[in-house]
Amino acid sequence: MADKKVRTRYAPSPTGSMHVGNLRTALYEFLVAKSQGGDFVLRIEDTDRERYVEGAVDIIYKTLKEAGITHDEGPDIGGEHGPYVQSERKDMYLPYAQRLIDEGKAYRCFCSKERLEGLQQESVGGGYDRHCRDIPKEESDALAASGAPFVIRQKMPLDGSTTFEDAVYGSITVENSELQDQILIKTDGYPTYNFANVIDDHTMGITHVVRGSEYLSSTPKYNLLYEAFGWDIPTYIHLPLIMGKDEDGGVSKLSKRHGSTSFEDLSREGYLPEAIINYIALLGWCPKDNQEIFTMDELIKAFSIDGISKSPAIFDYDKLEWFNAEYIKAMTPEQFLETARPYLTQALGDSGLDLSKVAAILQQRVTVLTQIPDMVGFLAKQPEYDKELFVNKKSKTTLENAPQLLRMSYDALSALKSWDHDSIHDCLISLAAENGLKNGTVMWPARIAVSGKAVTPGGAIEILEILGKEESLGRMKKGLEKLS
Ligand code: GLU
């Protein structure tokens, strides 16, 4: 196997939006392949029609694209191992099952639904009692030819054990006596998931299978199929569960009550795709050094399977927010303006304000994009505020000195000929100096009067500049009236 080209596959079932656990599987499949110069394949597993959700395939394409996880082969781009949609492969499986019947490794089971249900109630040996396993070949062929419905089951070894190596969990052994004679083909002629995924992985030349640890217990069954066919078993990489922090301090499997759990929802909430991917990459994989911020190319270079941990990963929304803030800060001002524009427009509409200036005061302060409208809304419309806001201990402002301080700024700013950052800055700074005041003592009342908020992105100077002279002086005048 060593000299085979590495091929991995992401095999989602189109059942809705993409959970971060699935996205992590996709990312690691991609990274396992790309870090070794291999190919990454997308296969849509849509045979479970009951769980099929209309539109879910498009969400898969869209999510992978936004996340920067690009496949080399798949339903939309083709490839030499197609078709890549399981329902389009449905005629491929039966001949493989037939081959196992011919070789005495599988058999037709004619048991009725009622008989099987009865077995479950009596709970004989915990499942199917292998009733049809030894029906003579002629009899079985004749029954099938007569139109009797049947499923095809695999003959599991009756004794011994099956051991396999998982790249993350190590060596795992199960007693064969615990394994059911699993169904490979259902009465309708279509394969079970367990059968189809083995046939698909083999015929697509998959060398590494990355999937959630919930598949660990099925893996011996898959391996017995590979062995029955005499095929190479792929390298298994099972990933630990992703947990969320509970309110009581404990942890449990990540679910909606912990917060958003799908890529779609997180991105709607204002997290950048790059930040989500960067964070998810580290949910279960640890780089050799302490680097935290990774571009996709850097991930590809740094990734190695032995860095994957088997202990459950904890999805920490605060940490995700930290990554998001780092990605926002690292953008160019132009990039940030474009990213922030929908949120700025939502809050500022046709206020005519210079959005690039607004973006400039936000970029170092925003941690999640959806915070933007609330942070800047005051620029479009000043909120009602309480005059107590003028009181600030650190700036040494009180209800007694605020009117006079604000009046001084108002007069000085009114006299300004040009209204730009430097003029406003120089004006207010010299005002403070001339009167022997701290800068903050002059800035605080001015900022409160123009914003009506205790906390604003940007200080008095930036806000004055963005609002323009007329609006600023109008707001200061109202502040004076409020204080009088
Ligand atoms: N279709 C399966 C799922 O979405 C894929 C499991 C696998 O990777 O084999 O869970």
Coordinates of C-alpha atoms and ligand atoms in Angstrom, one line a residue:
M1 CA 0.0 0.0 0.0
A2 CA 2.9 2.3 0.7
D3 CA 3.5 3.4 -2.9
K4 CA -0.2 3.8 -3.7
K5 CA -1.3 7.4 -4.3
V6 CA -3.2 8.6 -1.2
R7 CA -6.9 8.9 -1.9
T8 CA -9.4 10.1 0.6
R9 CA -13.1 10.7 0.3
Y10 CA -15.7 12.7 2.1
A11 CA -19.0 10.9 1.9
P12 CA -21.7 13.0 3.4
S13 CA -25.4 12.0 3.5
P14 CA -27.5 15.0 2.3
T15 CA -29.6 15.3 5.4
G16 CA -29.5 19.1 6.1
S17 CA -26.9 21.7 7.0
M18 CA -23.3 20.8 7.7
H19 CA -22.6 20.1 11.3
V20 CA -19.1 21.2 12.5
G21 CA -18.4 17.5 13.1
N22 CA -19.0 16.7 9.5
L23 CA -17.0 19.7 8.4
R24 CA -14.1 18.6 10.5
T25 CA -14.3 15.1 8.9
A26 CA -14.2 16.8 5.4
L27 CA -11.3 19.0 6.4
Y28 CA -9.2 16.1 7.8
E29 CA -10.0 14.0 4.7
F30 CA -8.8 16.9 2.6
L31 CA -5.7 17.5 4.7
V32 CA -4.8 13.8 4.9
A33 CA -4.8 13.7 1.1
K34 CA -3.2 17.1 0.4
S35 CA -0.5 16.7 3.0
Q36 CA 0.7 13.6 1.1
G37 CA 0.1 14.9 -2.4
G38 CA -3.0 12.8 -2.8
D39 CA -6.5 13.2 -4.2
F40 CA -9.6 14.1 -2.3
V41 CA -12.9 12.8 -3.6
L42 CA -16.5 13.9 -2.8
R43 CA -19.1 11.2 -2.8
I44 CA -22.8 11.8 -2.0
E45 CA -24.4 9.0 0.0
D46 CA -28.0 9.6 -0.8
T47 CA -29.4 6.1 -0.6
D48 CA -31.3 6.6 2.6
R49 CA -34.3 8.3 1.1
E50 CA -36.0 8.7 4.4
R51 CA -33.3 11.0 5.7
Y52 CA -32.8 12.8 2.3
V53 CA -33.4 16.5 2.5
E54 CA -34.1 18.6 -0.6
G55 CA -31.4 21.1 -1.2
A56 CA -28.9 19.5 1.1
V57 CA -26.5 18.5 -1.7
D58 CA -26.3 22.2 -2.7
I59 CA -25.4 23.1 0.9
I60 CA -22.6 20.5 0.8
Y61 CA -21.1 22.1 -2.4
K62 CA -21.6 25.6 -1.0
T63 CA -20.1 24.9 2.4
L64 CA -17.0 23.1 1.0
K65 CA -16.5 25.9 -1.4
E66 CA -16.7 28.7 1.2
A67 CA -14.5 26.6 3.5
G68 CA -11.8 26.3 0.9
I69 CA -12.0 22.5 0.8
T70 CA -11.7 21.6 -2.8
H71 CA -12.3 18.2 -4.2
D72 CA -10.4 16.6 -7.1
E73 CA -13.3 14.3 -8.1
G74 CA -17.0 14.5 -7.4
P75 CA -20.5 14.6 -8.8
D76 CA -20.2 18.2 -10.1
I77 CA -16.7 17.8 -11.7
G78 CA -16.6 14.1 -12.6
G79 CA -13.5 11.9 -12.5
E80 CA -12.5 8.4 -13.6
H81 CA -14.2 6.7 -10.6
G82 CA -17.7 7.9 -11.1
P83 CA -20.6 8.1 -10.7
Y84 CA -20.0 9.9 -7.4
V85 CA -23.6 9.8 -6.2
Q86 CA -24.5 6.6 -4.5
S87 CA -28.0 6.4 -6.0
E88 CA -26.5 6.4 -9.4
R89 CA -24.3 3.5 -8.5
K90 CA -27.1 1.3 -7.4
D91 CA -26.7 -1.4 -10.0
M92 CA -23.0 -1.9 -9.1
Y93 CA -23.5 -3.7 -5.8
L94 CA -25.6 -6.8 -6.5
P95 CA -22.9 -8.5 -8.6
Y96 CA -20.4 -8.2 -5.8
A97 CA -22.9 -9.8 -3.4
Q98 CA -23.6 -12.5 -5.9
R99 CA -19.9 -13.1 -6.1
L100 CA -19.8 -13.7 -2.3
I101 CA -22.8 -16.1 -2.6
D102 CA -21.0 -18.0 -5.3
E103 CA -17.9 -18.3 -3.1
G104 CA -19.9 -19.5 -0.1
K105 CA -19.2 -16.2 1.8
A106 CA -22.8 -14.9 1.7
Y107 CA -26.2 -16.4 1.5
R108 CA -29.8 -15.6 0.7
C109 CA -32.0 -15.2 3.7
F110 CA -35.7 -15.8 3.1
C111 CA -36.9 -15.1 6.6
S112 CA -40.1 -13.2 6.8
K113 CA -40.4 -9.8 8.6
E114 CA -42.7 -11.5 11.1
R115 CA -40.2 -14.2 11.9
L116 CA -37.4 -11.6 12.3
E117 CA -39.6 -9.4 14.6
G118 CA -40.5 -12.5 16.6
L119 CA -36.8 -13.2 17.0
Q120 CA -36.1 -9.7 18.3
Q121 CA -38.9 -10.1 20.9
E122 CA -37.5 -13.3 22.1
S123 CA -34.1 -11.7 21.8
V124 CA -32.4 -14.9 20.7
G125 CA -28.7 -14.4 20.8
G126 CA -29.3 -10.6 20.5
G127 CA -30.3 -10.8 16.8
Y128 CA -30.6 -12.9 13.7
D129 CA -30.3 -16.7 14.4
R130 CA -28.6 -17.6 11.1
H131 CA -31.7 -19.7 10.2
C132 CA -31.0 -19.6 6.4
R133 CA -27.2 -19.8 6.6
D134 CA -27.1 -23.4 5.6
I135 CA -29.9 -23.8 3.1
P136 CA -28.4 -25.9 0.3
K137 CA -27.4 -24.0 -2.8
E138 CA -30.0 -25.7 -5.1
E139 CA -32.8 -25.0 -2.7
S140 CA -31.8 -21.4 -2.3
D141 CA -31.5 -20.9 -6.1
A142 CA -34.9 -22.5 -6.7
L143 CA -36.5 -20.4 -4.0
A144 CA -35.0 -17.2 -5.5
A145 CA -36.1 -18.3 -9.0
S146 CA -39.6 -18.8 -7.8
G147 CA -39.8 -15.2 -6.8
A148 CA -39.5 -15.6 -3.0
P149 CA -38.2 -12.3 -1.5
F150 CA -34.9 -12.5 0.2
V151 CA -32.0 -10.4 1.6
I152 CA -28.4 -11.3 1.1
R153 CA -26.4 -11.7 4.3
Q154 CA -22.7 -12.1 4.9
K155 CA -21.5 -15.3 6.7
M156 CA -19.6 -14.0 9.6
P157 CA -16.9 -16.3 11.1
L158 CA -18.5 -18.2 14.0
D159 CA -15.4 -18.1 16.2
G160 CA -12.1 -16.3 16.5
S161 CA -11.7 -12.6 16.6
T162 CA -11.1 -9.7 14.3
T163 CA -8.4 -7.1 15.0
F164 CA -7.7 -3.9 13.2
E165 CA -5.5 -0.9 13.6
D166 CA -6.9 2.5 13.8
A167 CA -4.5 5.4 13.2
V168 CA -6.0 7.3 16.2
Y169 CA -7.4 4.7 18.5
G170 CA -4.7 2.0 18.1
S171 CA -5.4 -1.7 18.0
I172 CA -9.0 -2.8 18.4
T173 CA -10.3 -6.4 18.7
V174 CA -13.8 -7.8 18.6
E175 CA -15.0 -11.4 19.1
N176 CA -16.5 -12.6 15.8
S177 CA -19.2 -14.3 17.8
E178 CA -20.5 -10.8 18.6
L179 CA -20.9 -10.0 14.9
Q180 CA -24.3 -10.5 13.2
D181 CA -24.6 -12.0 9.7
Q182 CA -25.1 -8.6 8.4
I183 CA -27.4 -7.8 5.5
L184 CA -25.6 -6.7 2.4
I185 CA -28.5 -6.4 -0.1
K186 CA -32.0 -5.6 1.0
T187 CA -35.2 -7.2 -0.4
D188 CA -35.5 -4.4 -3.0
G189 CA -32.1 -5.3 -4.4
Y190 CA -30.4 -2.3 -3.0
P191 CA -27.4 -2.4 -0.8
T192 CA -27.2 -1.5 2.9
Y193 CA -25.0 1.4 3.8
N194 CA -22.4 -1.0 5.3
F195 CA -22.1 -2.9 2.1
A196 CA -22.2 0.1 -0.3
N197 CA -19.5 2.1 1.5
V198 CA -17.0 -0.8 1.3
I199 CA -17.7 -1.4 -2.4
D200 CA -17.5 2.3 -3.1
D201 CA -14.3 2.9 -1.1
H202 CA -12.6 0.0 -2.8
T203 CA -13.8 0.7 -6.4
M204 CA -12.8 4.4 -5.9
G205 CA -9.3 3.4 -4.8
I206 CA -9.7 5.0 -1.4
T207 CA -6.6 4.5 0.8
H208 CA -7.6 6.4 3.9
V209 CA -11.0 6.5 5.5
V210 CA -11.6 9.4 8.0
R211 CA -14.9 9.2 9.9
G212 CA -16.5 9.8 13.3
S213 CA -15.8 7.4 16.1
E214 CA -19.4 6.2 16.0
Y215 CA -18.2 4.0 13.1
L216 CA -15.5 2.3 15.1
S217 CA -17.8 -0.6 16.1
S218 CA -18.8 -1.3 12.5
T219 CA -15.3 -1.3 11.2
P220 CA -14.6 -5.1 11.9
K221 CA -17.6 -5.9 9.7
Y222 CA -16.2 -3.7 6.9
N223 CA -12.9 -5.5 7.3
L224 CA -14.4 -8.9 7.0
L225 CA -15.9 -7.8 3.7
Y226 CA -12.5 -6.5 2.5
E227 CA -11.1 -9.9 3.5
A228 CA -13.9 -11.8 1.8
F229 CA -13.1 -10.1 -1.4
G230 CA -9.3 -10.2 -0.9
W231 CA -9.0 -6.4 -1.1
D232 CA -6.6 -4.1 0.7
I233 CA -8.0 -2.7 3.9
P234 CA -7.8 1.1 4.0
T235 CA -6.1 3.0 6.8
Y236 CA -8.7 4.0 9.3
I237 CA -8.7 7.4 11.0
H238 CA -11.6 7.6 13.5
L239 CA -12.2 11.0 15.0
P240 CA -13.2 11.7 18.6
L241 CA -16.6 13.3 19.4
I242 CA -17.0 17.0 19.6
M243 CA -18.4 18.1 22.9
G244 CA -20.0 21.3 24.1
K245 CA -19.7 22.9 27.5
D246 CA -22.9 22.6 29.6
E247 CA -24.1 25.3 31.9
D248 CA -23.6 23.0 34.9
G249 CA -19.9 22.9 34.1
G250 CA -20.0 19.4 32.5
V251 CA -19.7 18.5 28.9
S252 CA -21.9 16.7 26.5
K253 CA -22.1 15.9 22.8
L254 CA -22.2 19.3 20.9
S255 CA -25.8 20.2 20.1
K256 CA -28.0 23.2 19.4
R257 CA -28.3 24.0 23.1
H258 CA -24.6 24.8 23.2
G259 CA -25.0 27.3 20.3
S260 CA -24.8 27.1 16.6
T261 CA -23.5 23.8 15.4
S262 CA -23.6 24.2 11.6
F263 CA -21.2 26.0 9.3
E264 CA -24.2 27.8 7.8
D265 CA -25.4 29.1 11.1
L266 CA -22.0 30.1 12.4
S267 CA -21.3 32.0 9.2
R268 CA -24.8 33.7 9.4
E269 CA -23.8 34.7 13.0
G270 CA -20.8 36.6 11.7
Y271 CA -18.0 34.1 11.9
L272 CA -15.6 34.1 8.9
P273 CA -15.2 30.9 7.0
E274 CA -11.4 31.0 7.4
A275 CA -11.7 31.5 11.2
I276 CA -14.2 28.6 11.4
I277 CA -11.9 26.3 9.4
N278 CA -8.8 27.3 11.4
Y279 CA -10.6 26.7 14.7
I280 CA -12.1 23.4 13.5
A281 CA -8.7 22.2 12.3
L282 CA -7.5 22.3 15.9
L283 CA -10.5 20.5 17.3
G284 CA -8.8 17.1 17.6
W285 CA -5.5 17.8 15.8
C286 CA -2.5 19.4 17.4
P287 CA 0.4 20.9 15.4
K288 CA 4.0 20.1 16.4
D289 CA 4.6 23.6 17.7
N290 CA 2.3 26.1 19.3
Q291 CA 1.2 27.8 16.1
E292 CA -2.5 28.7 16.2
I293 CA -3.3 30.7 13.1
F294 CA -3.1 28.7 9.9
T295 CA -4.0 29.4 6.3
M296 CA -5.2 26.4 4.4
D297 CA -1.8 26.1 2.7
E298 CA -0.1 26.1 6.1
L299 CA -2.5 23.5 7.4
I300 CA -1.6 21.3 4.4
K301 CA 2.1 21.7 5.2
A302 CA 1.8 21.1 8.9
F303 CA -0.9 18.4 9.0
S304 CA 0.0 14.9 10.0
I305 CA -2.2 12.0 11.1
D306 CA -0.2 11.3 14.2
G307 CA -1.2 14.8 15.5
I308 CA -4.8 13.6 15.8
S309 CA -5.9 13.0 19.4
K310 CA -8.5 10.5 20.6
S311 CA -9.7 12.5 23.5
P312 CA -13.0 14.3 22.9
A313 CA -12.6 17.8 21.6
I314 CA -14.4 20.6 23.2
F315 CA -16.0 23.3 21.0
D316 CA -15.3 26.5 22.8
Y317 CA -17.3 29.5 21.4
D318 CA -15.0 32.0 23.1
K319 CA -12.0 30.5 21.4
L320 CA -13.8 30.6 18.0
E321 CA -14.5 34.3 18.7
W322 CA -10.9 34.9 19.4
F323 CA -9.9 33.3 16.1
N324 CA -12.5 35.4 14.3
A325 CA -11.2 38.6 15.8
E326 CA -7.7 37.7 14.8
Y327 CA -8.8 37.1 11.2
I328 CA -10.8 40.4 11.1
K329 CA -7.8 42.3 12.4
A330 CA -5.5 40.8 9.9
M331 CA -7.6 41.9 6.9
T332 CA -6.6 44.8 4.8
P333 CA -8.9 47.8 5.4
E334 CA -10.4 47.2 1.9
Q335 CA -11.1 43.6 2.6
F336 CA -12.7 44.5 5.9
L337 CA -14.8 47.2 4.4
E338 CA -16.2 44.7 1.8
T339 CA -16.8 42.0 4.5
A340 CA -18.5 44.5 6.8
R341 CA -20.5 46.3 4.1
P342 CA -23.7 44.4 4.4
Y343 CA -23.8 44.9 8.2
L344 CA -22.8 48.6 7.8
T345 CA -25.5 49.2 5.2
Q346 CA -28.1 47.4 7.4
A347 CA -27.4 49.9 10.3
L348 CA -26.5 53.1 8.4
G349 CA -28.7 52.7 5.3
D350 CA -28.6 55.9 3.2
S351 CA -27.2 58.1 6.0
G352 CA -24.5 59.2 3.5
L353 CA -21.7 58.5 6.0
D354 CA -18.3 57.5 4.8
L355 CA -18.4 53.7 5.3
S356 CA -14.7 53.3 5.0
K357 CA -14.2 55.7 7.9
V358 CA -16.7 53.8 9.9
A359 CA -15.1 50.5 9.0
A360 CA -11.7 51.9 10.1
I361 CA -12.9 52.5 13.7
L362 CA -14.5 49.1 13.9
Q363 CA -11.9 46.7 12.5
Q364 CA -9.8 46.4 15.6
R365 CA -12.8 46.1 17.9
V366 CA -15.3 43.8 16.2
T367 CA -15.0 40.1 17.1
V368 CA -18.1 38.8 15.3
L369 CA -19.5 40.6 12.3
T370 CA -23.1 40.6 13.5
Q371 CA -22.0 43.0 16.3
I372 CA -21.6 45.7 13.8
P373 CA -25.1 47.1 13.4
D374 CA -25.4 47.6 17.2
M375 CA -22.0 49.1 17.4
V376 CA -22.6 51.7 14.8
G377 CA -26.3 52.4 14.8
F378 CA -25.8 55.5 16.9
L379 CA -24.0 57.2 13.9
A380 CA -27.2 57.1 11.9
K381 CA -29.6 58.0 14.7
Q382 CA -28.5 59.2 18.1
P383 CA -30.1 57.1 20.8
E384 CA -32.0 58.7 23.8
Y385 CA -29.5 58.8 26.7
D386 CA -29.4 59.9 30.3
K387 CA -27.3 62.9 31.2
E388 CA -25.6 60.8 33.9
L389 CA -23.5 59.5 31.1
F390 CA -21.6 62.8 31.2
V391 CA -20.2 61.8 34.6
N392 CA -17.0 60.0 34.5
K393 CA -14.6 59.6 37.3
K394 CA -11.4 58.8 35.4
S395 CA -11.9 61.8 33.0
K396 CA -12.9 64.0 36.0
T397 CA -16.2 65.0 34.5
T398 CA -19.2 65.8 36.6
L399 CA -22.7 67.2 35.9
E400 CA -21.3 70.5 37.2
N401 CA -18.3 70.9 34.9
A402 CA -19.7 69.0 31.8
P403 CA -21.8 72.0 30.5
Q404 CA -18.9 74.3 30.5
L405 CA -16.5 71.7 29.0
L406 CA -19.0 70.9 26.3
R407 CA -19.6 74.6 25.6
M408 CA -15.9 75.2 25.2
S409 CA -15.5 72.3 22.7
Y410 CA -18.6 73.5 20.8
D411 CA -17.3 77.0 20.4
A412 CA -13.8 75.8 19.4
L413 CA -15.1 73.3 16.9
S414 CA -17.6 75.8 15.4
A415 CA -14.7 78.0 14.5
L416 CA -12.9 75.3 12.6
K417 CA -12.5 76.0 8.9
S418 CA -11.7 72.4 7.8
W419 CA -13.3 69.3 9.2
D420 CA -10.8 66.4 9.2
H421 CA -9.2 64.2 11.7
D422 CA -6.1 66.4 12.2
S423 CA -8.0 69.6 12.6
I424 CA -10.4 68.2 15.1
H425 CA -7.6 66.5 17.0
D426 CA -5.4 69.7 17.1
C427 CA -8.4 71.8 18.1
L428 CA -9.4 69.6 21.1
I429 CA -5.9 68.9 22.2
S430 CA -4.9 72.6 22.3
L431 CA -8.2 73.4 24.1
A432 CA -7.2 71.0 26.8
A433 CA -3.6 72.3 27.0
E434 CA -4.7 76.0 27.1
N435 CA -7.0 75.3 30.0
G436 CA -4.7 73.0 31.9
L437 CA -7.1 70.1 31.5
K438 CA -6.4 66.4 30.8
N439 CA -7.3 65.5 27.2
G440 CA -9.9 63.0 28.6
T441 CA -11.7 65.8 30.5
V442 CA -12.4 67.6 27.2
M443 CA -13.0 64.5 25.1
W444 CA -15.5 62.7 27.4
P445 CA -18.4 65.2 27.3
A446 CA -17.8 65.8 23.5
R447 CA -18.0 62.0 22.8
I448 CA -21.0 61.5 25.0
A449 CA -22.8 64.4 23.3
V450 CA -22.2 63.2 19.8
S451 CA -22.8 59.5 20.5
G452 CA -25.2 59.2 23.4
K453 CA -23.4 56.0 24.4
A454 CA -20.9 55.2 27.2
V455 CA -19.0 52.8 24.9
T456 CA -18.3 53.5 21.3
P457 CA -16.0 52.2 18.6
G458 CA -13.6 55.1 18.1
G459 CA -13.1 58.1 20.3
A460 CA -14.5 61.6 20.1
I461 CA -12.3 62.7 17.3
E462 CA -13.2 59.8 15.0
I463 CA -16.9 60.1 15.7
L464 CA -16.9 63.9 15.1
E465 CA -15.1 63.4 11.9
I466 CA -17.4 60.7 10.6
L467 CA -20.6 62.6 11.6
G468 CA -19.4 65.8 9.9
K469 CA -19.5 69.3 11.3
E470 CA -23.2 70.1 11.1
E471 CA -24.4 66.9 12.6
S472 CA -21.8 67.0 15.3
L473 CA -22.5 70.5 16.4
G474 CA -26.3 69.8 16.3
R475 CA -25.8 66.9 18.6
M476 CA -23.5 68.9 20.9
K477 CA -26.1 71.6 21.1
K478 CA -28.7 69.1 22.2
G479 CA -26.3 67.8 24.8
L480 CA -26.0 71.3 26.1
E481 CA -29.7 71.6 26.4
K482 CA -29.9 68.3 28.2
L483 CA -27.4 69.5 30.7
S484 CA -28.9 72.9 31.3
Ligands
GLU1 N1 -22.7 8.9 4.8 C1 -22.0 8.7 6.0 C2 -22.4 9.8 7.0 O1 -22.7 10.9 6.5 C3 -20.5 8.6 5.8 C4 -19.8 7.8 6.8 C5 -18.5 7.4 6.2 O2 -17.6 8.3 6.2 O3 -18.3 6.3 5.8 O4 -22.3 9.7 8.2

